[in-house]
Amino acid sequence: LRDHIAAKTKLPILIFPEGTCVNNTSVMMFKKGSFEIEGTIYPVAIKYDPRLGDAFWNSSKYNMVSYLLRMMTSWAIVVNVWYLPPMTIQVQTGLVSVSFQIDQMGFETTTN
């Protein structure tokens, strides 16, 4: 990541700091690795709207084939996307500062 950020000619990287996909009800703990490098991040919040089709796959309830069939026959998969203001990360402030700034925007997070 450090090499990629240092190379100004490279395209941005999309990182999901939770490290996992969740059931659309909460924000999981962020993994620290992507926040331990100084640089500018452009936070994006993504939330699925389950009214017309729920994109969450509950593997204990549906097998993969029935899930895919449900996805392909749903009316629509609606996704709300929020582009948040850029944040500059400095090693001394790190994840706790970024998490606090995101909380201030109305997106609750937890840190490990």
N, CA, C and O atoms as a printed pandas DataFrame, in Angstrom:
     atom_number atom_name residue_name chain_id  residue_number  x_coord  y_coord  z_coord
0              1         N          LEU        A               1    0.820   -1.201    0.000
1              2        CA          LEU        A               1    0.000    0.000    0.000
2              3         C          LEU        A               1    0.857    1.256    0.000
3              4         O          LEU        A               1    0.566    2.219   -0.709
4              5         N          ARG        A               2    1.921    1.237    0.805
5              6        CA          ARG        A               2    2.789    2.430    0.855
6              7         C          ARG        A               2    3.373    2.754   -0.521
7              8         O          ARG        A               2    3.379    3.910   -0.944
8              9         N          ASP        A               3    3.864    1.719   -1.214
9             10        CA          ASP        A               3    4.449    1.928   -2.540
10            11         C          ASP        A               3    3.404    2.465   -3.513
11            12         O          ASP        A               3    3.697    3.341   -4.327
12            13         N          HIS        A               4    2.211    1.949   -3.426
13            14        CA          HIS        A               4    1.142    2.374   -4.328
14            15         C          HIS        A               4    0.773    3.841   -4.079
15            16         O          HIS        A               4    0.594    4.609   -5.024
16            17         N          ILE        A               5    0.662    4.219   -2.818
17            18        CA          ILE        A               5    0.317    5.605   -2.472
18            19         C          ILE        A               5    1.441    6.556   -2.881
19            20         O          ILE        A               5    1.183    7.672   -3.334
20            21         N          ALA        A               6    2.685    6.111   -2.719
21            22        CA          ALA        A               6    3.830    6.964   -3.054
22            23         C          ALA        A               6    3.930    7.204   -4.558
23            24         O          ALA        A               6    4.412    8.255   -4.981
24            25         N          ALA        A               7    3.487    6.254   -5.363
25            26        CA          ALA        A               7    3.548    6.393   -6.820
26            27         C          ALA        A               7    2.349    7.204   -7.290
27            28         O          ALA        A               7    1.240    6.680   -7.380
28            29         N          LYS        A               8    2.564    8.458   -7.584
29            30        CA          LYS        A               8    1.473    9.381   -7.959
30            31         C          LYS        A               8    0.821    9.030   -9.299
31            32         O          LYS        A               8   -0.268    9.522   -9.597
32            33         N          THR        A               9    1.467    8.192  -10.108
33            34        CA          THR        A               9    0.907    7.837  -11.408
34            35         C          THR        A               9   -0.090    6.674  -11.317
35            36         O          THR        A               9   -0.787    6.380  -12.289
36            37         N          LYS        A              10   -0.162    6.018  -10.166
37            38        CA          LYS        A              10   -1.060    4.862  -10.022
38            39         C          LYS        A              10   -2.480    5.314   -9.706
39            40         O          LYS        A              10   -2.696    6.356   -9.086
40            41         N          LEU        A              11   -3.434    4.512  -10.142
41            42        CA          LEU        A              11   -4.844    4.782   -9.871
42            43         C          LEU        A              11   -5.172    4.494   -8.413
43            44         O          LEU        A              11   -4.470    3.714   -7.770
44            45         N          PRO        A              12   -6.230    5.111   -7.874
45            46        CA          PRO        A              12   -6.615    4.849   -6.483
46            47         C          PRO        A              12   -7.007    3.387   -6.272
47            48         O          PRO        A              12   -7.387    2.684   -7.208
48            49         N          ILE        A              13   -6.908    2.956   -5.032
49            50        CA          ILE        A              13   -7.285    1.598   -4.642
50            51         C          ILE        A              13   -8.591    1.666   -3.858
51            52         O          ILE        A              13   -8.781    2.558   -3.031
52            53         N          LEU        A              14   -9.482    0.728   -4.123
53            54        CA          LEU        A              14  -10.719    0.624   -3.361
54            55         C          LEU        A              14  -10.511   -0.428   -2.276
55            56         O          LEU        A              14  -10.224   -1.588   -2.571
56            57         N          ILE        A              15  -10.659   -0.012   -1.018
57            58        CA          ILE        A              15  -10.457   -0.908    0.123
58            59         C          ILE        A              15  -11.719   -0.910    0.975
59            60         O          ILE        A              15  -12.289    0.144    1.257
60            61         N          PHE        A              16  -12.144   -2.082    1.378
61            62        CA          PHE        A              16  -13.248   -2.205    2.321
62            63         C          PHE        A              16  -12.628   -2.445    3.696
63            64         O          PHE        A              16  -12.239   -3.572    4.003
64            65         N          PRO        A              17  -12.528   -1.403    4.531
65            66        CA          PRO        A              17  -11.789   -1.522    5.789
66            67         C          PRO        A              17  -12.435   -2.449    6.813
67            68         O          PRO        A              17  -11.786   -2.846    7.780
68            69         N          GLU        A              18  -13.709   -2.798    6.611
69            70        CA          GLU        A              18  -14.327   -3.758    7.517
70            71         C          GLU        A              18  -13.753   -5.154    7.274
71            72         O          GLU        A              18  -13.736   -5.992    8.175
72            73         N          GLY        A              19  -13.292   -5.389    6.072
73            74        CA          GLY        A              19  -12.710   -6.673    5.730
74            75         C          GLY        A              19  -13.729   -7.767    5.508
75            76         O          GLY        A              19  -13.357   -8.924    5.311
76            77         N          THR        A              20  -15.007   -7.430    5.535
77            78        CA          THR        A              20  -16.050   -8.433    5.359
78            79         C          THR        A              20  -17.334   -7.775    4.899
79            80         O          THR        A              20  -17.473   -6.554    4.967
80            81         N          CYS        A              21  -18.243   -8.558    4.445
81            82        CA          CYS        A              21  -19.564   -8.072    4.076
82            83         C          CYS        A              21  -20.514   -8.413    5.233
83            84         O          CYS        A              21  -20.454   -9.516    5.776
84            85         N          VAL        A              22  -21.363   -7.498    5.600
85            86        CA          VAL        A              22  -22.268   -7.731    6.727
86            87         C          VAL        A              22  -23.721   -7.682    6.270
87            88         O          VAL        A              22  -23.998   -7.477    5.088
88            89         N          ASN        A              23  -24.632   -7.868    7.193
89            90        CA          ASN        A              23  -26.054   -7.988    6.853
90            91         C          ASN        A              23  -26.790   -6.662    6.746
91            92         O          ASN        A              23  -28.014   -6.629    6.872
92            93         N          ASN        A              24  -26.075   -5.575    6.516
93            94        CA          ASN        A              24  -26.703   -4.284    6.246
94            95         C          ASN        A              24  -27.369   -3.650    7.465
95            96         O          ASN        A              24  -28.169   -2.725    7.322
96            97         N          THR        A              25  -27.048   -4.137    8.657
97            98        CA          THR        A              25  -27.656   -3.556    9.854
98            99         C          THR        A              25  -26.657   -2.780   10.698
99           100         O          THR        A              25  -27.062   -2.021   11.578
100          101         N          SER        A              26  -25.374   -2.949   10.457
101          102        CA          SER        A              26  -24.378   -2.266   11.275
102          103         C          SER        A              26  -23.063   -2.165   10.514
103          104         O          SER        A              26  -22.894   -2.770    9.456
104          105         N          VAL        A              27  -22.144   -1.399   11.064
105          106        CA          VAL        A              27  -20.802   -1.275   10.509
106          107         C          VAL        A              27  -19.871   -2.080   11.406
107          108         O          VAL        A              27  -19.826   -1.859   12.616
108          109         N          MET        A              28  -19.132   -3.007   10.818
109          110        CA          MET        A              28  -18.216   -3.847   11.576
110          111         C          MET        A              28  -16.958   -3.059   11.946
111          112         O          MET        A              28  -16.727   -1.957   11.449
112          113         N          MET        A              29  -16.146   -3.656   12.838
113          114        CA          MET        A              29  -14.882   -3.030   13.206
114          115         C          MET        A              29  -13.992   -2.898   11.981
115          116         O          MET        A              29  -13.888   -3.823   11.175
116          117         N          PHE        A              30  -13.352   -1.742   11.846
117          118        CA          PHE        A              30  -12.416   -1.539   10.756
118          119         C          PHE        A              30  -11.124   -2.278   11.061
119          120         O          PHE        A              30  -10.692   -2.334   12.212
120          121         N          LYS        A              31  -10.512   -2.842   10.036
121          122        CA          LYS        A              31   -9.180   -3.417   10.163
122          123         C          LYS        A              31   -8.185   -2.258   10.119
123          124         O          LYS        A              31   -8.335   -1.341    9.312
124          125         N          LYS        A              32   -7.184   -2.297   10.973
125          126        CA          LYS        A              32   -6.281   -1.158   11.108
126          127         C          LYS        A              32   -5.314   -0.961    9.955
127          128         O          LYS        A              32   -4.864    0.159    9.718
128          129         N          GLY        A              33   -4.985   -2.024    9.231
129          130        CA          GLY        A              33   -3.920   -1.973    8.237
130          131         C          GLY        A              33   -4.010   -0.845    7.235
131          132         O          GLY        A              33   -3.012   -0.178    6.962
132          133         N          SER        A              34   -5.186   -0.620    6.685
133          134        CA          SER        A              34   -5.297    0.406    5.647
134          135         C          SER        A              34   -5.250    1.817    6.206
135          136         O          SER        A              34   -5.151    2.776    5.440
136          137         N          PHE        A              35   -5.319    1.967    7.517
137          138        CA          PHE        A              35   -5.278    3.292    8.136
138          139         C          PHE        A              35   -3.919    3.591    8.770
139          140         O          PHE        A              35   -3.736    4.655    9.360
140          141         N          GLU        A              36   -2.978    2.673    8.656
141          142        CA          GLU        A              36   -1.661    2.874    9.257
142          143         C          GLU        A              36   -0.659    3.479    8.281
143          144         O          GLU        A              36    0.543    3.498    8.544
144          145         N          ILE        A              37   -1.162    3.971    7.160
145          146        CA          ILE        A              37   -0.312    4.590    6.142
146          147         C          ILE        A              37   -0.781    6.031    5.964
147          148         O          ILE        A              37   -1.976    6.294    5.831
148          149         N          GLU        A              38    0.170    6.955    5.964
149          150        CA          GLU        A              38   -0.203    8.350    5.753
150          151         C          GLU        A              38   -0.677    8.545    4.322
151          152         O          GLU        A              38   -0.110    7.986    3.383
152          153         N          GLY        A              39   -1.717    9.339    4.171
153          154        CA          GLY        A              39   -2.238    9.617    2.846
154          155         C          GLY        A              39   -3.645   10.155    2.940
155          156         O          GLY        A              39   -4.195   10.293    4.033
156          157         N          THR        A              40   -4.218   10.454    1.811
157          158        CA          THR        A              40   -5.578   10.966    1.749
158          159         C          THR        A              40   -6.507    9.821    1.394
159          160         O          THR        A              40   -6.240    9.053    0.469
160          161         N          ILE        A              41   -7.603    9.712    2.137
161          162        CA          ILE        A              41   -8.606    8.706    1.807
162          163         C          ILE        A              41   -9.892    9.421    1.409
163          164         O          ILE        A              41  -10.160   10.540    1.846
164          165         N          TYR        A              42  -10.659    8.769    0.593
165          166        CA          TYR        A              42  -11.938    9.292    0.127
166          167         C          TYR        A              42  -13.020    8.309    0.569
167          168         O          TYR        A              42  -13.361    7.387   -0.171
168          169         N          PRO        A              43  -13.558    8.505    1.769
169          170        CA          PRO        A              43  -14.516    7.532    2.307
170          171         C          PRO        A              43  -15.810    7.477    1.500
171          172         O          PRO        A              43  -16.320    8.495    1.032
172          173         N          VAL        A              44  -16.316    6.273    1.355
173          174        CA          VAL        A              44  -17.583    6.026    0.678
174          175         C          VAL        A              44  -18.390    5.097    1.575
175          176         O          VAL        A              44  -17.892    4.061    2.015
176          177         N          ALA        A              45  -19.622    5.467    1.843
177          178        CA          ALA        A              45  -20.518    4.609    2.631
178          179         C          ALA        A              45  -21.518    3.981    1.671
179          180         O          ALA        A              45  -22.111    4.668    0.840
180          181         N          ILE        A              46  -21.698    2.672    1.794
181          182        CA          ILE        A              46  -22.593    1.924    0.913
182          183         C          ILE        A              46  -23.606    1.184    1.765
183          184         O          ILE        A              46  -23.247    0.514    2.733
184          185         N          LYS        A              47  -24.880    1.311    1.398
185          186        CA          LYS        A              47  -25.924    0.575    2.113
186          187         C          LYS        A              47  -26.973    0.107    1.117
187          188         O          LYS        A              47  -27.475    0.885    0.306
188          189         N          TYR        A              48  -27.290   -1.166    1.192
189          190        CA          TYR        A              48  -28.327   -1.730    0.331
190          191         C          TYR        A              48  -29.700   -1.423    0.900
191          192         O          TYR        A              48  -29.907   -1.479    2.112
192          193         N          ASP        A              49  -30.632   -1.100    0.021
193          194        CA          ASP        A              49  -32.022   -0.866    0.411
194          195         C          ASP        A              49  -32.794   -2.142    0.090
195          196         O          ASP        A              49  -32.972   -2.462   -1.086
196          197         N          PRO        A              50  -33.262   -2.886    1.105
197          198        CA          PRO        A              50  -33.859   -4.207    0.866
198          199         C          PRO        A              50  -35.319   -4.197    0.412
199          200         O          PRO        A              50  -35.914   -5.266    0.271
200          201         N          ARG        A              51  -35.910   -3.032    0.181
201          202        CA          ARG        A              51  -37.335   -2.992   -0.150
202          203         C          ARG        A              51  -37.695   -3.761   -1.420
203          204         O          ARG        A              51  -38.724   -4.437   -1.449
204          205         N          LEU        A              52  -36.887   -3.677   -2.454
205          206        CA          LEU        A              52  -37.208   -4.350   -3.712
206          207         C          LEU        A              52  -36.441   -5.655   -3.906
207          208         O          LEU        A              52  -36.807   -6.467   -4.755
208          209         N          GLY        A              53  -35.410   -5.858   -3.149
209          210        CA          GLY        A              53  -34.613   -7.078   -3.230
210          211         C          GLY        A              53  -33.471   -6.995   -2.251
211          212         O          GLY        A              53  -32.701   -6.034   -2.280
212          213         N          ASP        A              54  -33.343   -7.971   -1.393
213          214        CA          ASP        A              54  -32.303   -7.946   -0.362
214          215         C          ASP        A              54  -31.037   -8.615   -0.887
215          216         O          ASP        A              54  -31.055   -9.800   -1.219
216          217         N          ALA        A              55  -29.948   -7.871   -0.964
217          218        CA          ALA        A              55  -28.695   -8.390   -1.505
218          219         C          ALA        A              55  -27.922   -9.231   -0.494
219          220         O          ALA        A              55  -26.961   -9.903   -0.867
220          221         N          PHE        A              56  -28.320   -9.206    0.769
221          222        CA          PHE        A              56  -27.608   -9.967    1.790
222          223         C          PHE        A              56  -27.864  -11.461    1.616
223          224         O          PHE        A              56  -29.010  -11.888    1.473
224          225         N          TRP        A              57  -26.801  -12.244    1.629
225          226        CA          TRP        A              57  -26.927  -13.698    1.519
226          227         C          TRP        A              57  -26.732  -14.322    2.880
227          228         O          TRP        A              57  -25.632  -14.290    3.432
228          229         N          ASN        A              58  -27.780  -14.883    3.417
229          230        CA          ASN        A              58  -27.721  -15.615    4.679
230          231         C          ASN        A              58  -27.459  -17.074    4.328
231          232         O          ASN        A              58  -28.383  -17.809    3.981
232          233         N          SER        A              59  -26.201  -17.492    4.418
233          234        CA          SER        A              59  -25.809  -18.831    3.963
234          235         C          SER        A              59  -26.422  -19.936    4.818
235          236         O          SER        A              59  -26.478  -21.087    4.385
236          237         N          SER        A              60  -26.880  -19.608    6.022
237          238        CA          SER        A              60  -27.530  -20.638    6.837
238          239         C          SER        A              60  -29.004  -20.795    6.453
239          240         O          SER        A              60  -29.657  -21.756    6.859
240          241         N          LYS        A              61  -29.517  -19.858    5.678
241          242        CA          LYS        A              61  -30.925  -19.888    5.287
242          243         C          LYS        A              61  -31.117  -20.277    3.816
243          244         O          LYS        A              61  -32.077  -20.970    3.480
244          245         N          TYR        A              62  -30.201  -19.830    2.935
245          246        CA          TYR        A              62  -30.323  -20.076    1.496
246          247         C          TYR        A              62  -29.042  -20.701    0.962
247          248         O          TYR        A              62  -27.945  -20.328    1.377
248          249         N          ASN        A              63  -29.183  -21.658    0.035
249          250        CA          ASN        A              63  -27.981  -22.142   -0.630
250          251         C          ASN        A              63  -27.639  -21.162   -1.752
251          252         O          ASN        A              63  -28.426  -20.263   -2.050
252          253         N          MET        A              64  -26.484  -21.328   -2.368
253          254        CA          MET        A              64  -26.005  -20.372   -3.368
254          255         C          MET        A              64  -26.941  -20.292   -4.575
255          256         O          MET        A              64  -27.191  -19.199   -5.082
256          257         N          VAL        A              65  -27.456  -21.417   -5.039
257          258        CA          VAL        A              65  -28.324  -21.418   -6.213
258          259         C          VAL        A              65  -29.618  -20.656   -5.946
259          260         O          VAL        A              65  -30.044  -19.849   -6.771
260          261         N          SER        A              66  -30.245  -20.908   -4.797
261          262        CA          SER        A              66  -31.489  -20.190   -4.499
262          263         C          SER        A              66  -31.227  -18.700   -4.286
263          264         O          SER        A              66  -32.059  -17.866   -4.644
264          265         N          TYR        A              67  -30.081  -18.366   -3.708
265          266        CA          TYR        A              67  -29.722  -16.949   -3.539
266          267         C          TYR        A              67  -29.564  -16.269   -4.905
267          268         O          TYR        A              67  -30.126  -15.199   -5.140
268          269         N          LEU        A              68  -28.806  -16.891   -5.791
269          270        CA          LEU        A              68  -28.598  -16.311   -7.126
270          271         C          LEU        A              68  -29.915  -16.178   -7.884
271          272         O          LEU        A              68  -30.143  -15.172   -8.556
272          273         N          LEU        A              69  -30.781  -17.184   -7.781
273          274        CA          LEU        A              69  -32.084  -17.115   -8.424
274          275         C          LEU        A              69  -32.903  -15.955   -7.868
275          276         O          LEU        A              69  -33.559  -15.231   -8.617
276          277         N          ARG        A              70  -32.860  -15.788   -6.555
277          278        CA          ARG        A              70  -33.581  -14.677   -5.922
278          279         C          ARG        A              70  -33.033  -13.333   -6.383
279          280         O          ARG        A              70  -33.802  -12.402   -6.622
280          281         N          MET        A              71  -31.702  -13.218   -6.512
281          282        CA          MET        A              71  -31.090  -11.969   -6.968
282          283         C          MET        A              71  -31.461  -11.663   -8.417
283          284         O          MET        A              71  -31.781  -10.524   -8.757
284          285         N          MET        A              72  -31.415  -12.678   -9.257
285          286        CA          MET        A              72  -31.668  -12.459  -10.690
286          287         C          MET        A              72  -33.146  -12.200  -10.993
287          288         O          MET        A              72  -33.466  -11.642  -12.042
288          289         N          THR        A              73  -34.038  -12.589  -10.107
289          290        CA          THR        A              73  -35.462  -12.373  -10.347
290          291         C          THR        A              73  -36.053  -11.257   -9.493
291          292         O          THR        A              73  -37.256  -10.999   -9.554
292          293         N          SER        A              74  -35.220  -10.597   -8.703
293          294        CA          SER        A              74  -35.738   -9.491   -7.884
294          295         C          SER        A              74  -36.029   -8.289   -8.776
295          296         O          SER        A              74  -35.426   -8.137   -9.839
296          297         N          TRP        A              75  -36.934   -7.454   -8.350
297          298        CA          TRP        A              75  -37.326   -6.278   -9.129
298          299         C          TRP        A              75  -36.133   -5.356   -9.347
299          300         O          TRP        A              75  -35.902   -4.879  -10.458
300          301         N          ALA        A              76  -35.388   -5.113   -8.292
301          302        CA          ALA        A              76  -34.207   -4.248   -8.386
302          303         C          ALA        A              76  -33.358   -4.433   -7.141
303          304         O          ALA        A              76  -33.860   -4.823   -6.087
304          305         N          ILE        A              77  -32.092   -4.155   -7.265
305          306        CA          ILE        A              77  -31.203   -4.087   -6.110
306          307         C          ILE        A              77  -30.827   -2.614   -5.983
307          308         O          ILE        A              77  -30.084   -2.083   -6.808
308          309         N          VAL        A              78  -31.342   -1.963   -4.953
309          310        CA          VAL        A              78  -31.126   -0.535   -4.760
310          311         C          VAL        A              78  -29.982   -0.343   -3.760
311          312         O          VAL        A              78  -29.966   -0.940   -2.684
312          313         N          VAL        A              79  -29.041    0.495   -4.143
313          314        CA          VAL        A              79  -27.884    0.755   -3.294
314          315         C          VAL        A              79  -27.786    2.257   -3.063
315          316         O          VAL        A              79  -27.783    3.039   -4.014
316          317         N          ASN        A              80  -27.707    2.655   -1.807
317          318        CA          ASN        A              80  -27.464    4.053   -1.457
318          319         C          ASN        A              80  -25.963    4.222   -1.262
319          320         O          ASN        A              80  -25.331    3.448   -0.543
320          321         N          VAL        A              81  -25.398    5.237   -1.908
321          322        CA          VAL        A              81  -23.961    5.492   -1.828
322          323         C          VAL        A              81  -23.752    6.932   -1.389
323          324         O          VAL        A              81  -24.314    7.856   -1.977
324          325         N          TRP        A              82  -22.939    7.119   -0.354
325          326        CA          TRP        A              82  -22.593    8.461    0.130
326          327         C          TRP        A              82  -21.100    8.668   -0.074
327          328         O          TRP        A              82  -20.285    7.886    0.416
328          329         N          TYR        A              83  -20.744    9.725   -0.800
329          330        CA          TYR        A              83  -19.344   10.109   -0.981
330          331         C          TYR        A              83  -19.033   11.146    0.088
331          332         O          TYR        A              83  -19.559   12.259    0.058
332          333         N          LEU        A              84  -18.182   10.778    1.027
333          334        CA          LEU        A              84  -17.863   11.644    2.158
334          335         C          LEU        A              84  -16.647   12.503    1.829
335          336         O          LEU        A              84  -15.888   12.177    0.916
336          337         N          PRO        A              85  -16.454   13.603    2.570
337          338        CA          PRO        A              85  -15.307   14.486    2.292
338          339         C          PRO        A              85  -13.972   13.756    2.475
339          340         O          PRO        A              85  -13.852   12.884    3.335
340          341         N          PRO        A              86  -12.971   14.115    1.661
341          342        CA          PRO        A              86  -11.647   13.493    1.815
342          343         C          PRO        A              86  -11.083   13.724    3.208
343          344         O          PRO        A              86  -11.335   14.755    3.832
344          345         N          MET        A              87  -10.315   12.750    3.688
345          346        CA          MET        A              87   -9.657   12.854    4.991
346          347         C          MET        A              87   -8.186   12.526    4.813
347          348         O          MET        A              87   -7.826   11.601    4.085
348          349         N          THR        A              88   -7.348   13.289    5.479
349          350        CA          THR        A              88   -5.921   13.012    5.446
350          351         C          THR        A              88   -5.548   12.250    6.701
351          352         O          THR        A              88   -5.820   12.692    7.818
352          353         N          ILE        A              89   -4.924   11.100    6.506
353          354        CA          ILE        A              89   -4.516   10.270    7.641
354          355         C          ILE        A              89   -3.056   10.545    7.937
355          356         O          ILE        A              89   -2.213   10.566    7.040
356          357         N          GLN        A              90   -2.777   10.753    9.197
357          358        CA          GLN        A              90   -1.406   10.883    9.660
358          359         C          GLN        A              90   -1.185    9.767   10.673
359          360         O          GLN        A              90   -2.083    9.443   11.450
360          361         N          VAL        A              91    0.003    9.184   10.667
361          362        CA          VAL        A              91    0.278    8.015   11.499
362          363         C          VAL        A              91   -0.065    8.274   12.963
363          364         O          VAL        A              91   -0.584    7.380   13.632
364          365         N          GLN        A              92    0.206    9.462   13.474
365          366        CA          GLN        A              92   -0.052    9.728   14.886
366          367         C          GLN        A              92   -1.540    9.814   15.219
367          368         O          GLN        A              92   -1.917    9.613   16.374
368          369         N          THR        A              93   -2.391   10.107   14.239
369          370        CA          THR        A              93   -3.828   10.162   14.512
370          371         C          THR        A              93   -4.500    8.855   14.142
371          372         O          THR        A              93   -5.280    8.328   14.935
372          373         N          GLY        A              94   -4.227    8.321   12.978
373          374        CA          GLY        A              94   -4.651    7.013   12.555
374          375         C          GLY        A              94   -6.135    6.721   12.587
375          376         O          GLY        A              94   -6.968    7.604   12.381
376          377         N          LEU        A              95   -6.448    5.467   12.849
377          378        CA          LEU        A              95   -7.796    4.932   12.736
378          379         C          LEU        A              95   -8.783    5.575   13.696
379          380         O          LEU        A              95   -9.927    5.829   13.317
380          381         N          VAL        A              96   -8.374    5.844   14.922
381          382        CA          VAL        A              96   -9.304    6.418   15.900
382          383         C          VAL        A              96   -9.794    7.778   15.434
383          384         O          VAL        A              96  -10.979    8.085   15.571
384          385         N          SER        A              97   -8.907    8.599   14.886
385          386        CA          SER        A              97   -9.295    9.909   14.380
386          387         C          SER        A              97  -10.240    9.784   13.195
387          388         O          SER        A              97  -11.244   10.493   13.128
388          389         N          VAL        A              98   -9.934    8.895   12.265
389          390        CA          VAL        A              98  -10.790    8.697   11.090
390          391         C          VAL        A              98  -12.150    8.184   11.532
391          392         O          VAL        A              98  -13.178    8.642   11.033
392          393         N          SER        A              99  -12.165    7.247   12.452
393          394        CA          SER        A              99  -13.428    6.699   12.955
394          395         C          SER        A              99  -14.251    7.791   13.623
395          396         O          SER        A              99  -15.467    7.847   13.442
396          397         N          PHE        A             100  -13.598    8.662   14.395
397          398        CA          PHE        A             100  -14.300    9.771   15.051
398          399         C          PHE        A             100  -14.899   10.714   14.015
399          400         O          PHE        A             100  -16.041   11.147   14.164
400          401         N          GLN        A             101  -14.141   11.037   12.966
401          402        CA          GLN        A             101  -14.640   11.928   11.916
402          403         C          GLN        A             101  -15.843   11.321   11.201
403          404         O          GLN        A             101  -16.799   12.027   10.881
404          405         N          ILE        A             102  -15.796   10.006   10.950
405          406        CA          ILE        A             102  -16.916    9.337   10.298
406          407         C          ILE        A             102  -18.129    9.326   11.219
407          408         O          ILE        A             102  -19.252    9.526   10.756
408          409         N          ASP        A             103  -17.924    9.096   12.522
409          410        CA          ASP        A             103  -19.024    9.155   13.488
410          411         C          ASP        A             103  -19.693   10.523   13.464
411          412         O          ASP        A             103  -20.915   10.620   13.568
412          413         N          GLN        A             104  -18.898   11.578   13.328
413          414        CA          GLN        A             104  -19.430   12.937   13.304
414          415         C          GLN        A             104  -20.320   13.181   12.089
415          416         O          GLN        A             104  -21.166   14.075   12.104
416          417         N          MET        A             105  -20.129   12.389   11.042
417          418        CA          MET        A             105  -20.932   12.519    9.830
418          419         C          MET        A             105  -22.232   11.727    9.914
419          420         O          MET        A             105  -23.062   11.779    9.006
420          421         N          GLY        A             106  -22.402   10.988   11.020
421          422        CA          GLY        A             106  -23.644   10.232   11.184
422          423         C          GLY        A             106  -23.523    8.759   10.836
423          424         O          GLY        A             106  -24.537    8.060   10.815
424          425         N          PHE        A             107  -22.330    8.261   10.563
425          426        CA          PHE        A             107  -22.116    6.848   10.299
426          427         C          PHE        A             107  -21.391    6.266   11.484
427          428         O          PHE        A             107  -20.202    6.525   11.671
428          429         N          GLU        A             108  -22.083    5.482   12.292
429          430        CA          GLU        A             108  -21.471    4.920   13.489
430          431         C          GLU        A             108  -20.501    3.819   13.111
431          432         O          GLU        A             108  -20.802    2.977   12.265
432          433         N          THR        A             109  -19.313    3.826   13.752
433          434        CA          THR        A             109  -18.315    2.793   13.517
434          435         C          THR        A             109  -17.776    2.344   14.860
435          436         O          THR        A             109  -17.953    3.015   15.877
436          437         N          THR        A             110  -17.116    1.196   14.845
437          438        CA          THR        A             110  -16.394    0.735   16.022
438          439         C          THR        A             110  -14.977    0.447   15.580
439          440         O          THR        A             110  -14.748    0.109   14.419
440          441         N          THR        A             111  -14.018    0.576   16.486
441          442        CA          THR        A             111  -12.618    0.300   16.133
442          443         C          THR        A             111  -12.093   -0.798   17.037
443          444         O          THR        A             111  -12.591   -0.995   18.146
444          445         N          ASN        A             112  -11.077   -1.518   16.553
445          446        CA          ASN        A             112  -10.479   -2.560   17.379
446          447         C          ASN        A             112   -9.142   -2.108   17.895
447          448         O          ASN        A             112   -8.476   -2.851   18.616
